[in-house]
PDB file of C-alpha atoms and ligand atoms in Angstrom:
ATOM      1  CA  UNK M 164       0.000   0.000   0.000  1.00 48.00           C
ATOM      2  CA  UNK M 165       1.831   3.393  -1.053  1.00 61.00           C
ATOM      3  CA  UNK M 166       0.276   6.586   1.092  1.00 67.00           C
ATOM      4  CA  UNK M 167      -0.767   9.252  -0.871  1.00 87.00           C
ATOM      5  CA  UNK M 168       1.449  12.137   0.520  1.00 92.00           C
ATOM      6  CA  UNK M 169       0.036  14.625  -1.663  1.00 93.00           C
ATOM      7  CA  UNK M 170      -3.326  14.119   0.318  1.00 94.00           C
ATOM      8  CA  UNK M 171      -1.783  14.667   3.204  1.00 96.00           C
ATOM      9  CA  UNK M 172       0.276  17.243   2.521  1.00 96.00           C
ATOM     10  CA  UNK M 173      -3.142  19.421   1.408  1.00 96.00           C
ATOM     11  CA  UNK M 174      -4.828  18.008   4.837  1.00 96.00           C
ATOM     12  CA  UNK M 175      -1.676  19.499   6.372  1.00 97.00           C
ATOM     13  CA  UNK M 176      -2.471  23.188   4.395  1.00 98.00           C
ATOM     14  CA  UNK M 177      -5.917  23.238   5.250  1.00 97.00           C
ATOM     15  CA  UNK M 178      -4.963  22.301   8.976  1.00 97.00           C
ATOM     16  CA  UNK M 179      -2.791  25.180   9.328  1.00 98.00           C
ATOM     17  CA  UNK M 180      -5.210  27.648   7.713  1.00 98.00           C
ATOM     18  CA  UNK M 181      -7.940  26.880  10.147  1.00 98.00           C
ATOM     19  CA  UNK M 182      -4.970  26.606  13.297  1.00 98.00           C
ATOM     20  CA  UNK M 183      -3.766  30.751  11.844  1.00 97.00           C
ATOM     21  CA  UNK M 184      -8.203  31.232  11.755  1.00 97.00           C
ATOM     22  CA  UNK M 185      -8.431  29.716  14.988  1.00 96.00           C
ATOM     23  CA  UNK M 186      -5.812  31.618  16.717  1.00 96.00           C
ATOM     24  CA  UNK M 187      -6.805  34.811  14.905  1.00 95.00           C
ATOM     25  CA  UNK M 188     -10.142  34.607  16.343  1.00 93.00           C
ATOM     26  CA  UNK M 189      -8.945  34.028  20.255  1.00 91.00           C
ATOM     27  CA  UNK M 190      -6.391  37.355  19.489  1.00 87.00           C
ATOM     28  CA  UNK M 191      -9.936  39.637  18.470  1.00 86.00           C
ATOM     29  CA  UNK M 192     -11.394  38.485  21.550  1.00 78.00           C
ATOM     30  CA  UNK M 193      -9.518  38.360  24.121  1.00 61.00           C
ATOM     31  CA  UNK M 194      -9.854  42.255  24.992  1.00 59.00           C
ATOM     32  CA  UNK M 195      -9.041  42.814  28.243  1.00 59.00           C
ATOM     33  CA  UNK M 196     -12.027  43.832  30.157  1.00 57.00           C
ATOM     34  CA  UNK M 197     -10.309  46.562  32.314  1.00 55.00           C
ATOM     35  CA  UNK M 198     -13.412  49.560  31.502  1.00 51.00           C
ATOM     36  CA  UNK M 199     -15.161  47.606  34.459  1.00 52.00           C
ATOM     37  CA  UNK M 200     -12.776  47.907  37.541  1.00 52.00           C
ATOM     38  CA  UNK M 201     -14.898  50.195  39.703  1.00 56.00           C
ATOM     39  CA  UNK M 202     -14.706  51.619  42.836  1.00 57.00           C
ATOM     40  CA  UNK M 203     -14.519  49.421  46.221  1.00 56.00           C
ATOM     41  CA  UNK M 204     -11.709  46.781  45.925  1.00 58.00           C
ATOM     42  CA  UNK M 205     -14.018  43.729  47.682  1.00 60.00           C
ATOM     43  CA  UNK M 206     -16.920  41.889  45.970  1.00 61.00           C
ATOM     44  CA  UNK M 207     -15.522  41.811  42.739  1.00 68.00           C
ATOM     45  CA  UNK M 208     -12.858  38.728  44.027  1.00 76.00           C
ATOM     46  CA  UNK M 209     -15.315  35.963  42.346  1.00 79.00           C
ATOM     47  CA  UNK M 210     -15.939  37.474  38.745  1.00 82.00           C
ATOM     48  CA  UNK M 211     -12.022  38.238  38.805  1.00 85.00           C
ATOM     49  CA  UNK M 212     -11.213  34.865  39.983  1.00 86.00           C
ATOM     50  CA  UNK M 213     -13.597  33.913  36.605  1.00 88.00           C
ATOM     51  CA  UNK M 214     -11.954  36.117  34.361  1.00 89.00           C
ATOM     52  CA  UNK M 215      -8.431  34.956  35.340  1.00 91.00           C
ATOM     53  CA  UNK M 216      -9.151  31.497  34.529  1.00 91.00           C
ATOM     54  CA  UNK M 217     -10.729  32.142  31.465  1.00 90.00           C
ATOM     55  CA  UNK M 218      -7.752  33.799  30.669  1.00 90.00           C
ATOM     56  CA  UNK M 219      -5.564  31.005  31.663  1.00 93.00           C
ATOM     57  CA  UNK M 220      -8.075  28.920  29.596  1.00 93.00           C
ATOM     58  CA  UNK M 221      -7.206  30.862  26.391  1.00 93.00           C
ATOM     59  CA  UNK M 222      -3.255  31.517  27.306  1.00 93.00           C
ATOM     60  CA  UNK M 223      -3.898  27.205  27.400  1.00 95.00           C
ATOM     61  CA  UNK M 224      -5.564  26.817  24.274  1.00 95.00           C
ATOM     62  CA  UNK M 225      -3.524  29.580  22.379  1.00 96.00           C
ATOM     63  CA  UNK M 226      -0.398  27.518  23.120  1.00 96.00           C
ATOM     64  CA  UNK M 227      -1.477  24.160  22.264  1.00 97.00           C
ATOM     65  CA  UNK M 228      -2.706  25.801  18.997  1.00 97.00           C
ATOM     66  CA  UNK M 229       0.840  27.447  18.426  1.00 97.00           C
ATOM     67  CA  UNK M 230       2.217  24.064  19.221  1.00 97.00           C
ATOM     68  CA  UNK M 231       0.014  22.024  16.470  1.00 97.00           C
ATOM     69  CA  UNK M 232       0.825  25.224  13.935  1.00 98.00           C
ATOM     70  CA  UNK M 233       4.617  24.552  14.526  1.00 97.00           C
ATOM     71  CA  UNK M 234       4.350  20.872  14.260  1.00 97.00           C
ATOM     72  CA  UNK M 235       2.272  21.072  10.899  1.00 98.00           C
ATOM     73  CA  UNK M 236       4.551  23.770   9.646  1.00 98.00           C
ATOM     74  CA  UNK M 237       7.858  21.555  10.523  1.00 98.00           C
ATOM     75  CA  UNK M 238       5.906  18.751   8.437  1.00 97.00           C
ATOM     76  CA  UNK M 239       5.220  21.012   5.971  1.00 97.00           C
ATOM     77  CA  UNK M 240       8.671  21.857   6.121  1.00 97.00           C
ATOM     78  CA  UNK M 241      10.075  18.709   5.579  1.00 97.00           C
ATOM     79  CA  UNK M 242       7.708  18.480   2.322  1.00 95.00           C
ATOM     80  CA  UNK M 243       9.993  20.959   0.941  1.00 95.00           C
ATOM     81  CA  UNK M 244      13.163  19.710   1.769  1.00 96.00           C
ATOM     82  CA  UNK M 245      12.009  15.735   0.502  1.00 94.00           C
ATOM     83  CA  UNK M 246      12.153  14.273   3.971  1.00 96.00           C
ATOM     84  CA  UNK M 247       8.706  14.196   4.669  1.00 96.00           C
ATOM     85  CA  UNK M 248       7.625  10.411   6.224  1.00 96.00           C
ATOM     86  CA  UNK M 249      11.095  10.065   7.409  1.00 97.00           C
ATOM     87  CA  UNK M 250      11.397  10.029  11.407  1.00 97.00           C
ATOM     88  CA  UNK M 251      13.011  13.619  12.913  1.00 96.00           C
ATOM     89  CA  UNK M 252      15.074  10.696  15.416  1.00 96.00           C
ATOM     90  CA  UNK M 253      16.011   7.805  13.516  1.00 97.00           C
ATOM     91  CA  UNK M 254      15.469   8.386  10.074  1.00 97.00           C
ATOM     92  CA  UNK M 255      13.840   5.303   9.432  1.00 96.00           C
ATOM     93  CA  UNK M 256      10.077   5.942   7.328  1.00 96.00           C
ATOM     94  CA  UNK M 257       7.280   6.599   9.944  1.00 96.00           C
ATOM     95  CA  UNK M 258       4.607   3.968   9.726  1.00 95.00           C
ATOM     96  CA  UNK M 259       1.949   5.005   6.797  1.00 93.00           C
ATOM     97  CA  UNK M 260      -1.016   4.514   8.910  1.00 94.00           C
ATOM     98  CA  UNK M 261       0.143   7.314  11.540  1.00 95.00           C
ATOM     99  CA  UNK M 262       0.966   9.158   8.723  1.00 95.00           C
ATOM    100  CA  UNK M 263      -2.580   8.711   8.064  1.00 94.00           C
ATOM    101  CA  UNK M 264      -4.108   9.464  11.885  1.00 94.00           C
ATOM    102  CA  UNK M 265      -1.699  11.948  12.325  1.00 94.00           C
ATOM    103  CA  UNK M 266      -0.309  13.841   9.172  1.00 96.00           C
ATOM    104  CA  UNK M 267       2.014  16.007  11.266  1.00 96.00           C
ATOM    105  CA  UNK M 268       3.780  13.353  12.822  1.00 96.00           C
ATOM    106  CA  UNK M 269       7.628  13.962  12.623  1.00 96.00           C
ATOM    107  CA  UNK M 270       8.362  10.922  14.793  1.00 96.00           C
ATOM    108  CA  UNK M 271       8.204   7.305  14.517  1.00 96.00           C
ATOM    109  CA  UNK M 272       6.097   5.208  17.064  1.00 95.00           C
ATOM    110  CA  UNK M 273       9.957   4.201  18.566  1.00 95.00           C
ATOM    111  CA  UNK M 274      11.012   7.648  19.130  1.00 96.00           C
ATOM    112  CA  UNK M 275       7.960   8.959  20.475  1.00 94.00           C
ATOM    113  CA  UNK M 276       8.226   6.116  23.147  1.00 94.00           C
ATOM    114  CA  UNK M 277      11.277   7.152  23.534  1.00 93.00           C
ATOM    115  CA  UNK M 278      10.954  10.602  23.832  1.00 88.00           C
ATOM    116  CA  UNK M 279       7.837  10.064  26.659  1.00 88.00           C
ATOM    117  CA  UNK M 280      10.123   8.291  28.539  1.00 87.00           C
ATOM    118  CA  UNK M 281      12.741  10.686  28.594  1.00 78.00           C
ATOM    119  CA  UNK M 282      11.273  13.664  28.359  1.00 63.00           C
ATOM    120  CA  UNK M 283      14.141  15.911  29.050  1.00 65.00           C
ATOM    121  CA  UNK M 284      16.052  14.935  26.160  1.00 56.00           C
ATOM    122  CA  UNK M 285      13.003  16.443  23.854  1.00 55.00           C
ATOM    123  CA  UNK M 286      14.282  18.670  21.086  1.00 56.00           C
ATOM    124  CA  UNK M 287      13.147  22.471  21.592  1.00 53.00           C
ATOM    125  CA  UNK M 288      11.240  24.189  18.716  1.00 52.00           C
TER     126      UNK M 288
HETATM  127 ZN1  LIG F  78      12.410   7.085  14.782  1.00 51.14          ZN
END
């Protein structure tokens, strides 16, 4: 069975379209609500306490978004340079069928094991 890597390379283009969408949308609304502070400093602990983890909510999801957008553009990446299916650690061709589940995958099931095992030895972006 041969993959077709030109499918996934336009699943991988239309994945980091909606990721740049996605994370445009959480930058036009995420407008600091700071017109509201008024007057006495006590009762307002709870909606604070609300707003702060909503923020922490988005700060969460904006960097797991970034995250995905760098590993589809490092796939994407490796389209260009002709190394794309080949494992960032070993070399050896990733498996077709997580090709398939997981087009961005720069890592072969070995590595990855690897890698979760020892996680310090993970390679920055
Ligand atoms: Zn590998």
């Amino acid at each position: 069975m041969t993959t077709n890597f030109s499918i996934l390379r336009s699943r991988l283009q239309s994945e980091r379209r909606r990721l740049n969408e996605e994370l445009d949308e959480l930058k036009t609304s995420s407008t600091p609500k700071e017109e509201r502070r008024d007057g006495s400093p006590f009762g307002k602990r709870e909606e604070e306490a609300t707003e702060t983890l909503e923020l922490e909510k988005r700060l969460a999801l904006e960097k797991r978004l970034k995250e995905q957008l760098f590993e589809v553009e490092h796939a994407l990446d490796k389209f260009a340079k002709d190394t794309y299916g080949k494992c960032d650690g070993c070399g050896r061709a990733i498996d077709p069928a997580r090709l398939e589940a997981l087009p961005y995958a720069a890592l072969c099931m070995a590595c990855k094991a690897k890698l979760a095992k020892e996680p310090r030895l993970k390679p920055t972006p």
